[in-house]
Tab-separated table of C-alpha atoms in Angstrom:
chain	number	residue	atom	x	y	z
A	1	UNK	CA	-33.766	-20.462	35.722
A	2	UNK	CA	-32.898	-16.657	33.807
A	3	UNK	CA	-34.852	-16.426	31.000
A	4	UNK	CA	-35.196	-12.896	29.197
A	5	UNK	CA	-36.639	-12.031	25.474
A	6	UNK	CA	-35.360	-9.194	23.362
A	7	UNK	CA	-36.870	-7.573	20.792
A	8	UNK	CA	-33.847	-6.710	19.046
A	9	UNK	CA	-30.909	-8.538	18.780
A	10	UNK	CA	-28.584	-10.086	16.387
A	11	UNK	CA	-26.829	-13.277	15.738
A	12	UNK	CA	-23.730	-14.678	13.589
A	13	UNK	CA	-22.604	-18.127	12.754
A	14	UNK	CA	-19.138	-19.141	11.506
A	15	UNK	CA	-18.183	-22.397	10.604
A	16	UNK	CA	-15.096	-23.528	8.950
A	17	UNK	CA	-15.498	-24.941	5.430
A	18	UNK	CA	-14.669	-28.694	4.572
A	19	UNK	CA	-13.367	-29.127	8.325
A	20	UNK	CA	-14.088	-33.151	8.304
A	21	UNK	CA	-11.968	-33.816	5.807
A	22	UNK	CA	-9.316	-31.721	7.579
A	23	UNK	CA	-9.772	-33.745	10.626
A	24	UNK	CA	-8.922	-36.854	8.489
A	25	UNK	CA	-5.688	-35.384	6.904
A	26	UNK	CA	-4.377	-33.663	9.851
A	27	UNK	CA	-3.404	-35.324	13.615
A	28	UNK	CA	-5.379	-34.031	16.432
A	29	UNK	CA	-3.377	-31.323	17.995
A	30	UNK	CA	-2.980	-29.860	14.398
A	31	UNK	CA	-6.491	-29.630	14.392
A	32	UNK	CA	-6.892	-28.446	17.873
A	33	UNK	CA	-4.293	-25.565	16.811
A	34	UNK	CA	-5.607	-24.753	14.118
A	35	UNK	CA	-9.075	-23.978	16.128
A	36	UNK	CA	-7.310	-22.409	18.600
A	37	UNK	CA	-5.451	-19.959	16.679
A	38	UNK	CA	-8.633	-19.168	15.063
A	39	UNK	CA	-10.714	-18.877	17.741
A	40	UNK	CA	-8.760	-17.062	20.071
A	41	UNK	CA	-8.333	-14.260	17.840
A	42	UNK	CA	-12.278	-14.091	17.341
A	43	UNK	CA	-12.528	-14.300	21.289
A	44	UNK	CA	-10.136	-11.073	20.875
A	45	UNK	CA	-12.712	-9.433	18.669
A	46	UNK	CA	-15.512	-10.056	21.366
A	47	UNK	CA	-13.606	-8.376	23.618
A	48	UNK	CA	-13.117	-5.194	20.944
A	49	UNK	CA	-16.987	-4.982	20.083
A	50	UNK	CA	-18.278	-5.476	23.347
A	51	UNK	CA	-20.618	-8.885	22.157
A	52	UNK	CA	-21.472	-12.026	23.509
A	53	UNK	CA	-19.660	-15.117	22.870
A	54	UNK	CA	-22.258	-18.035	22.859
A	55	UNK	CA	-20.734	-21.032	21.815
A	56	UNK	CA	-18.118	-23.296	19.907
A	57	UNK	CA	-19.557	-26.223	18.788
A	58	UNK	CA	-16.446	-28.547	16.796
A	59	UNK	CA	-15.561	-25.872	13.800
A	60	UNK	CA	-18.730	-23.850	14.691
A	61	UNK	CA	-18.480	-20.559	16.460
A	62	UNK	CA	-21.971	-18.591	17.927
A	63	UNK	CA	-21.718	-15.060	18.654
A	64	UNK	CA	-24.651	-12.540	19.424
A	65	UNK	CA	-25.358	-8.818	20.142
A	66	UNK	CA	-27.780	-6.897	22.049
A	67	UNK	CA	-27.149	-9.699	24.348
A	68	UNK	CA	-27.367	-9.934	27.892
A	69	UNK	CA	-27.566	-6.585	27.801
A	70	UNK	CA	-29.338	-4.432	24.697
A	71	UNK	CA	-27.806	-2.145	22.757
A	72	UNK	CA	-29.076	-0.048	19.602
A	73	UNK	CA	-26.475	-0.754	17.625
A	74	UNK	CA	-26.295	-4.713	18.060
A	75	UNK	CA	-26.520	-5.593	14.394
A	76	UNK	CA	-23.141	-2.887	13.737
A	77	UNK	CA	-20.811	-4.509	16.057
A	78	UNK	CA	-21.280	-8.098	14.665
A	79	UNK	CA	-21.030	-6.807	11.149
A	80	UNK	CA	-17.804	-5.154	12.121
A	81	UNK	CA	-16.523	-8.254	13.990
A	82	UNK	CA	-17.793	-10.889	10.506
A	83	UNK	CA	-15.622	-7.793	8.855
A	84	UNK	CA	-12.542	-8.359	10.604
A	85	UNK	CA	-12.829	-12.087	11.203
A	86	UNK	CA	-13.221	-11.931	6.946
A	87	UNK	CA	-10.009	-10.307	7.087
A	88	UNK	CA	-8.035	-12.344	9.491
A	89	UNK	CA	-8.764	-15.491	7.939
A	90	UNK	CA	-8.198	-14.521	4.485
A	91	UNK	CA	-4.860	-12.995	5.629
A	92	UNK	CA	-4.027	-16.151	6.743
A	93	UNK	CA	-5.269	-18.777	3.656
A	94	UNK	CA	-3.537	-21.571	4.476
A	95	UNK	CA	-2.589	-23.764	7.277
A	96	UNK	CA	-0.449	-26.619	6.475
A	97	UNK	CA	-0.596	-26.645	2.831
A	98	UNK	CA	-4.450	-26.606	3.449
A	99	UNK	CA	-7.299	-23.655	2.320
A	100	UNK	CA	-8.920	-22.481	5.590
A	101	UNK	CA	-11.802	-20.609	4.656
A	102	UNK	CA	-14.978	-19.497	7.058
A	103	UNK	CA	-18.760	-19.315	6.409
A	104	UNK	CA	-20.340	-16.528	7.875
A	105	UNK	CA	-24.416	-15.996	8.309
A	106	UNK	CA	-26.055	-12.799	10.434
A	107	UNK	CA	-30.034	-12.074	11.161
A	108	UNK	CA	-31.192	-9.870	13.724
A	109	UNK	CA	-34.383	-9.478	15.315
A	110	UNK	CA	-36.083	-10.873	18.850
A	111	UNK	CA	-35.408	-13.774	20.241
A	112	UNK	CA	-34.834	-15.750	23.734
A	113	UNK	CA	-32.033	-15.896	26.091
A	114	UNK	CA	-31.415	-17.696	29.107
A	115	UNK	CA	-29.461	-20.139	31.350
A	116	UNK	CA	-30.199	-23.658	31.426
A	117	UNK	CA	-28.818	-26.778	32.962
A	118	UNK	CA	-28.410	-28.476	36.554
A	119	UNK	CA	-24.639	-28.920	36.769
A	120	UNK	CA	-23.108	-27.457	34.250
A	121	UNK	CA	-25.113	-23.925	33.411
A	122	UNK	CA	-24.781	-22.834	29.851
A	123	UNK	CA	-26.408	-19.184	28.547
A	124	UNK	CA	-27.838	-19.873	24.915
A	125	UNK	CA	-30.552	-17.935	22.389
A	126	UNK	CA	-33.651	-19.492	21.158
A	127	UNK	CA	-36.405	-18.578	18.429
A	128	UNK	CA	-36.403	-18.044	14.727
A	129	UNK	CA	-33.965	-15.406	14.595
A	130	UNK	CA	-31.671	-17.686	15.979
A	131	UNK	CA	-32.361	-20.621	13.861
A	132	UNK	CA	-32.493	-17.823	10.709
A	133	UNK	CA	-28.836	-16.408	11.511
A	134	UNK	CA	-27.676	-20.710	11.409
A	135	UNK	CA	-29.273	-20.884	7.894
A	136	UNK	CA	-27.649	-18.203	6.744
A	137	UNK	CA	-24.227	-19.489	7.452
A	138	UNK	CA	-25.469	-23.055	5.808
A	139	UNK	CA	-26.504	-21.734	2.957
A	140	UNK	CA	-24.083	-18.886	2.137
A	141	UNK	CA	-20.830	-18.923	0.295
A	142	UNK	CA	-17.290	-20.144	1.633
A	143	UNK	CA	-15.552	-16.174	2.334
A	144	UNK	CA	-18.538	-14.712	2.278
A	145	UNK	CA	-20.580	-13.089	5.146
A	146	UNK	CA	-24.357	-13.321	4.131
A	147	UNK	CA	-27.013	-11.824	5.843
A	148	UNK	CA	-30.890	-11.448	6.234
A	149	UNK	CA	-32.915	-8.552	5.395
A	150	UNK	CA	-33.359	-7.507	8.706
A	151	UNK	CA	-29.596	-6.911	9.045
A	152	UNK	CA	-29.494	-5.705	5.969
A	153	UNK	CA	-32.394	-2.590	6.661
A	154	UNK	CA	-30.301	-2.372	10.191
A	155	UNK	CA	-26.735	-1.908	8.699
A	156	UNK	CA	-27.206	-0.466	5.138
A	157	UNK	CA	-26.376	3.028	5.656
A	158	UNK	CA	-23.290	2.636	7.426
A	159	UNK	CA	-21.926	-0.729	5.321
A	160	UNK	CA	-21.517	-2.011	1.501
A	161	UNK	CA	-24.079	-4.820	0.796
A	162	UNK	CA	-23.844	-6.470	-2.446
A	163	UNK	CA	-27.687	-8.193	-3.196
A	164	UNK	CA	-27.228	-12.090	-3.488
A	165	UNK	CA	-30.695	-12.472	-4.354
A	166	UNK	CA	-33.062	-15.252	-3.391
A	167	UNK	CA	-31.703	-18.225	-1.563
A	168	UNK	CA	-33.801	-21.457	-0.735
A	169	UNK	CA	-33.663	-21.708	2.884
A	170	UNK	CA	-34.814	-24.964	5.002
A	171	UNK	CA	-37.593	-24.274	6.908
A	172	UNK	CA	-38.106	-20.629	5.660
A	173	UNK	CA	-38.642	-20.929	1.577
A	174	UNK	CA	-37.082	-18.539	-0.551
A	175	UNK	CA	-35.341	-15.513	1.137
A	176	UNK	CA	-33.661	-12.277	-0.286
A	177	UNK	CA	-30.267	-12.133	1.010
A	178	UNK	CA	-26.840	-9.906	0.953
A	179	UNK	CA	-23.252	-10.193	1.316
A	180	UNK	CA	-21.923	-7.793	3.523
A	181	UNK	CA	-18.643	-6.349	1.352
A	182	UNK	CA	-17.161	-3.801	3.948
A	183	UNK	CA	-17.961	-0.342	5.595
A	184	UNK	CA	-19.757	2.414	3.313
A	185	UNK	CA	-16.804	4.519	2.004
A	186	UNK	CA	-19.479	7.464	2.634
A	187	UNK	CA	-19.966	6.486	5.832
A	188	UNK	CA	-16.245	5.929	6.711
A	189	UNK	CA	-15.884	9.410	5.539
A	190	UNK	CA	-18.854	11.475	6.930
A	191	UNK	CA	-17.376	9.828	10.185
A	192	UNK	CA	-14.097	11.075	10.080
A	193	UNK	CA	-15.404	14.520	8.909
A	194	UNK	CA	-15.010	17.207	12.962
């Protein structure tokens, strides 16, 4: 057994809106090409960030930072990566006549990670920020990226946030939340600036 905690990490969820009624409309390898155009380019942006691919699960794709190995700036890279995989899937709206569109939920904070399993070992994150970062991609908004405060106080300087407000979330009452609208013009900037 590998089991580590972390005290800061942070998560993202993705999961591609009305997908079941896809599957009825469309024949199998449609569907299966349709995931894996999608999710080979996200497996592309793993690569570019440097983050940890968890999971697929069906239309559901898990993703952390600041994972296996830490990394101050864990809650950056995935807000760069929700960025671009925003961008890729709205630049490409429709796949045989039908609207593809992504839900995207982030939270950072500690959390568990380990391998598990006899025969078939799998790595996966437990705890609440875990389960948070899942809500958040539940309860947000199809092409939107929403995320918690914690990723919110993590990324603010260096990206635009637009406040969503309070959002009912199961098991975890009312939370303030925030889209994440792109990087900080100032920031982009003060960047570039020798």
């Amino acid at each position: 057994m590998i089991a580590d905690k972390f005290t800061s990490a942070t998560v993202l969820f993705a999961d591609l809106v009305g997908f079941t009624p896809l599957t009825m409309e469309l024949a199998a390898t449609e569907i299966i090409e349709l995931l894996e155009g999608l999710f080979s380019h996200f497996d592309s942006l793993i690569a570019k960030y440097g983050v940890e691919k968890i999971r697929t699960i069906g239309d559901n794709y898990m993703v952390a930072s600041g994972v296996p190995v830490p990394r101050p700036d864990h809650a950056q890279a995935l807000a760069h990566m929700a960025l671009d995989m925003s961008e890729y899937i709205h630049s490409r709206p429709v796949y045989r006549d039908k609207r593809v569109d992504f839900r995207i939920g982030i939270n950072s904070g500690p959390l568990i990670a380990g391998v598990i399993g006899d025969k078939k070992y799998q790595y996966d994150l437990w705890g609440d920020t875990v389960n948070t970062a899942s809500r958040m991609e539940s309860s947000g908004t199809a092409g939107k990226i929403q995320i918690t405060r914690a990723t919110y106080e993590l990324i603010k300087e260096e990206f635009a946030c637009e406040p969503r407000g309070k959002v009912t979330v199961k098991g975890k009452g009312e939370l303030e939340t925030w889209y994440l609208a792109g990087v900080n013009p100032r920031h982009r900037m003060s960047t570039a600036t020798p």
